[in-house]
């Protein structure tokens, strides 16, 4: 139901107003409705942009910026990357979970755990689009703090 009809229904139920299309009250309600419709549309857009699943414009851009993700690709790919990054749940703090989080940044890696030397070695399966230095920085951000992050680009041409 649009704003004008909603206001008319509310007022007509009181029996105090004649709403037959000829009264000043209806003209005023129509003017109010124009302003309120614009506000309602903006609120609907804000609500849609507030959630990863429904964002398509500035909401995605701001979430990507906050997470350090590059803003590239289609809307569905961008949403998928943010959802991967935000998929922290019990059981997600594993080698596979870290590989999935890194894939959100476009890093295709196979992780090797070296517990004896307190490090994680990221064997890159493909050349990172962001460059080796940026890939190392991203790896260090997501690597557990008590472990050293090491990159291995030997299998990448």
mmCIF file with all atom_site columns, N, CA and C in Angstrom, residues 25-49:
data_model
loop_
_atom_site.group_PDB
_atom_site.id
_atom_site.type_symbol
_atom_site.label_atom_id
_atom_site.label_alt_id
_atom_site.label_comp_id
_atom_site.label_asym_id
_atom_site.label_entity_id
_atom_site.label_seq_id
_atom_site.pdbx_PDB_ins_code
_atom_site.Cartn_x
_atom_site.Cartn_y
_atom_site.Cartn_z
_atom_site.occupancy
_atom_site.B_iso_or_equiv
_atom_site.pdbx_formal_charge
_atom_site.auth_seq_id
_atom_site.auth_comp_id
_atom_site.auth_asym_id
_atom_site.auth_atom_id
_atom_site.pdbx_PDB_model_num
ATOM 1  N N  . UNK A 1 25 ? -7.976 18.647 2.704  1.00 0.00 ? 25 UNK A N  1
ATOM 2  C CA . UNK A 1 25 ? -7.285 17.610 3.473  1.00 0.00 ? 25 UNK A CA 1
ATOM 3  C C  . UNK A 1 25 ? -6.610 16.613 2.526  1.00 0.00 ? 25 UNK A C  1
ATOM 4  N N  . UNK A 1 26 ? -7.320 16.227 1.480  1.00 0.00 ? 26 UNK A N  1
ATOM 5  C CA . UNK A 1 26 ? -6.730 15.261 0.534  1.00 0.00 ? 26 UNK A CA 1
ATOM 6  C C  . UNK A 1 26 ? -5.563 15.857 -0.233 1.00 0.00 ? 26 UNK A C  1
ATOM 7  N N  . UNK A 1 27 ? -5.662 17.144 -0.576 1.00 0.00 ? 27 UNK A N  1
ATOM 8  C CA . UNK A 1 27 ? -4.552 17.800 -1.269 1.00 0.00 ? 27 UNK A CA 1
ATOM 9  C C  . UNK A 1 27 ? -3.314 17.852 -0.359 1.00 0.00 ? 27 UNK A C  1
ATOM 10 N N  . UNK A 1 28 ? -3.553 18.142 0.905  1.00 0.00 ? 28 UNK A N  1
ATOM 11 C CA . UNK A 1 28 ? -2.445 18.166 1.868  1.00 0.00 ? 28 UNK A CA 1
ATOM 12 C C  . UNK A 1 28 ? -1.855 16.766 2.049  1.00 0.00 ? 28 UNK A C  1
ATOM 13 N N  . UNK A 1 29 ? -2.724 15.774 2.134  1.00 0.00 ? 29 UNK A N  1
ATOM 14 C CA . UNK A 1 29 ? -2.234 14.395 2.269  1.00 0.00 ? 29 UNK A CA 1
ATOM 15 C C  . UNK A 1 29 ? -1.393 13.999 1.058  1.00 0.00 ? 29 UNK A C  1
ATOM 16 N N  . UNK A 1 30 ? -1.812 14.413 -0.129 1.00 0.00 ? 30 UNK A N  1
ATOM 17 C CA . UNK A 1 30 ? -1.051 14.097 -1.346 1.00 0.00 ? 30 UNK A CA 1
ATOM 18 C C  . UNK A 1 30 ? 0.330  14.747 -1.297 1.00 0.00 ? 30 UNK A C  1
ATOM 19 N N  . UNK A 1 31 ? 0.394  15.976 -0.805 1.00 0.00 ? 31 UNK A N  1
ATOM 20 C CA . UNK A 1 31 ? 1.686  16.665 -0.683 1.00 0.00 ? 31 UNK A CA 1
ATOM 21 C C  . UNK A 1 31 ? 2.572  15.957 0.340  1.00 0.00 ? 31 UNK A C  1
ATOM 22 N N  . UNK A 1 32 ? 1.993  15.590 1.479  1.00 0.00 ? 32 UNK A N  1
ATOM 23 C CA . UNK A 1 32 ? 2.763  14.854 2.489  1.00 0.00 ? 32 UNK A CA 1
ATOM 24 C C  . UNK A 1 32 ? 3.265  13.530 1.917  1.00 0.00 ? 32 UNK A C  1
ATOM 25 N N  . UNK A 1 33 ? 2.390  12.870 1.175  1.00 0.00 ? 33 UNK A N  1
ATOM 26 C CA . UNK A 1 33 ? 2.741  11.554 0.620  1.00 0.00 ? 33 UNK A CA 1
ATOM 27 C C  . UNK A 1 33 ? 3.933  11.649 -0.321 1.00 0.00 ? 33 UNK A C  1
ATOM 28 N N  . UNK A 1 34 ? 4.014  12.712 -1.104 1.00 0.00 ? 34 UNK A N  1
ATOM 29 C CA . UNK A 1 34 ? 5.157  12.881 -2.012 1.00 0.00 ? 34 UNK A CA 1
ATOM 30 C C  . UNK A 1 34 ? 6.466  12.918 -1.221 1.00 0.00 ? 34 UNK A C  1
ATOM 31 N N  . UNK A 1 35 ? 6.495  13.692 -0.168 1.00 0.00 ? 35 UNK A N  1
ATOM 32 C CA . UNK A 1 35 ? 7.693  13.768 0.668  1.00 0.00 ? 35 UNK A CA 1
ATOM 33 C C  . UNK A 1 35 ? 7.978  12.457 1.383  1.00 0.00 ? 35 UNK A C  1
ATOM 34 N N  . UNK A 1 36 ? 6.946  11.830 1.893  1.00 0.00 ? 36 UNK A N  1
ATOM 35 C CA . UNK A 1 36 ? 7.125  10.570 2.616  1.00 0.00 ? 36 UNK A CA 1
ATOM 36 C C  . UNK A 1 36 ? 7.517  9.422  1.685  1.00 0.00 ? 36 UNK A C  1
ATOM 37 N N  . UNK A 1 37 ? 7.016  9.420  0.455  1.00 0.00 ? 37 UNK A N  1
ATOM 38 C CA . UNK A 1 37 ? 7.394  8.372  -0.502 1.00 0.00 ? 37 UNK A CA 1
ATOM 39 C C  . UNK A 1 37 ? 8.887  8.436  -0.808 1.00 0.00 ? 37 UNK A C  1
ATOM 40 N N  . UNK A 1 38 ? 9.407  9.654  -0.984 1.00 0.00 ? 38 UNK A N  1
ATOM 41 C CA . UNK A 1 38 ? 10.842 9.806  -1.238 1.00 0.00 ? 38 UNK A CA 1
ATOM 42 C C  . UNK A 1 38 ? 11.652 9.273  -0.054 1.00 0.00 ? 38 UNK A C  1
ATOM 43 N N  . UNK A 1 39 ? 11.202 9.588  1.144  1.00 0.00 ? 39 UNK A N  1
ATOM 44 C CA . UNK A 1 39 ? 11.878 9.104  2.347  1.00 0.00 ? 39 UNK A CA 1
ATOM 45 C C  . UNK A 1 39 ? 11.790 7.587  2.448  1.00 0.00 ? 39 UNK A C  1
ATOM 46 N N  . UNK A 1 40 ? 10.613 7.030  2.165  1.00 0.00 ? 40 UNK A N  1
ATOM 47 C CA . UNK A 1 40 ? 10.435 5.578  2.219  1.00 0.00 ? 40 UNK A CA 1
ATOM 48 C C  . UNK A 1 40 ? 11.336 4.874  1.202  1.00 0.00 ? 40 UNK A C  1
ATOM 49 N N  . UNK A 1 41 ? 11.450 5.443  0.011  1.00 0.00 ? 41 UNK A N  1
ATOM 50 C CA . UNK A 1 41 ? 12.325 4.854  -1.006 1.00 0.00 ? 41 UNK A CA 1
ATOM 51 C C  . UNK A 1 41 ? 13.786 4.871  -0.560 1.00 0.00 ? 41 UNK A C  1
ATOM 52 N N  . UNK A 1 42 ? 14.203 5.966  0.044  1.00 0.00 ? 42 UNK A N  1
ATOM 53 C CA . UNK A 1 42 ? 15.585 6.051  0.536  1.00 0.00 ? 42 UNK A CA 1
ATOM 54 C C  . UNK A 1 42 ? 15.828 5.057  1.670  1.00 0.00 ? 42 UNK A C  1
ATOM 55 N N  . UNK A 1 43 ? 14.867 4.903  2.550  1.00 0.00 ? 43 UNK A N  1
ATOM 56 C CA . UNK A 1 43 ? 15.005 3.934  3.645  1.00 0.00 ? 43 UNK A CA 1
ATOM 57 C C  . UNK A 1 43 ? 15.052 2.496  3.124  1.00 0.00 ? 43 UNK A C  1
ATOM 58 N N  . UNK A 1 44 ? 14.256 2.218  2.102  1.00 0.00 ? 44 UNK A N  1
ATOM 59 C CA . UNK A 1 44 ? 14.281 0.883  1.494  1.00 0.00 ? 44 UNK A CA 1
ATOM 60 C C  . UNK A 1 44 ? 15.639 0.609  0.858  1.00 0.00 ? 44 UNK A C  1
ATOM 61 N N  . UNK A 1 45 ? 16.186 1.613  0.175  1.00 0.00 ? 45 UNK A N  1
ATOM 62 C CA . UNK A 1 45 ? 17.516 1.465  -0.434 1.00 0.00 ? 45 UNK A CA 1
ATOM 63 C C  . UNK A 1 45 ? 18.576 1.275  0.640  1.00 0.00 ? 45 UNK A C  1
ATOM 64 N N  . UNK A 1 46 ? 18.481 2.032  1.726  1.00 0.00 ? 46 UNK A N  1
ATOM 65 C CA . UNK A 1 46 ? 19.433 1.902  2.833  1.00 0.00 ? 46 UNK A CA 1
ATOM 66 C C  . UNK A 1 46 ? 19.360 0.511  3.444  1.00 0.00 ? 46 UNK A C  1
ATOM 67 N N  . UNK A 1 47 ? 18.160 0.011  3.621  1.00 0.00 ? 47 UNK A N  1
ATOM 68 C CA . UNK A 1 47 ? 18.002 -1.331 4.177  1.00 0.00 ? 47 UNK A CA 1
ATOM 69 C C  . UNK A 1 47 ? 18.618 -2.374 3.249  1.00 0.00 ? 47 UNK A C  1
ATOM 70 N N  . UNK A 1 48 ? 18.396 -2.250 1.957  1.00 0.00 ? 48 UNK A N  1
ATOM 71 C CA . UNK A 1 48 ? 18.961 -3.202 0.994  1.00 0.00 ? 48 UNK A CA 1
ATOM 72 C C  . UNK A 1 48 ? 20.481 -3.143 1.001  1.00 0.00 ? 48 UNK A C  1
ATOM 73 N N  . UNK A 1 49 ? 21.056 -1.959 1.113  1.00 0.00 ? 49 UNK A N  1
ATOM 74 C CA . UNK A 1 49 ? 22.511 -1.811 1.094  1.00 0.00 ? 49 UNK A CA 1
ATOM 75 C C  . UNK A 1 49 ? 23.159 -2.197 2.426  1.00 0.00 ? 49 UNK A C  1
#
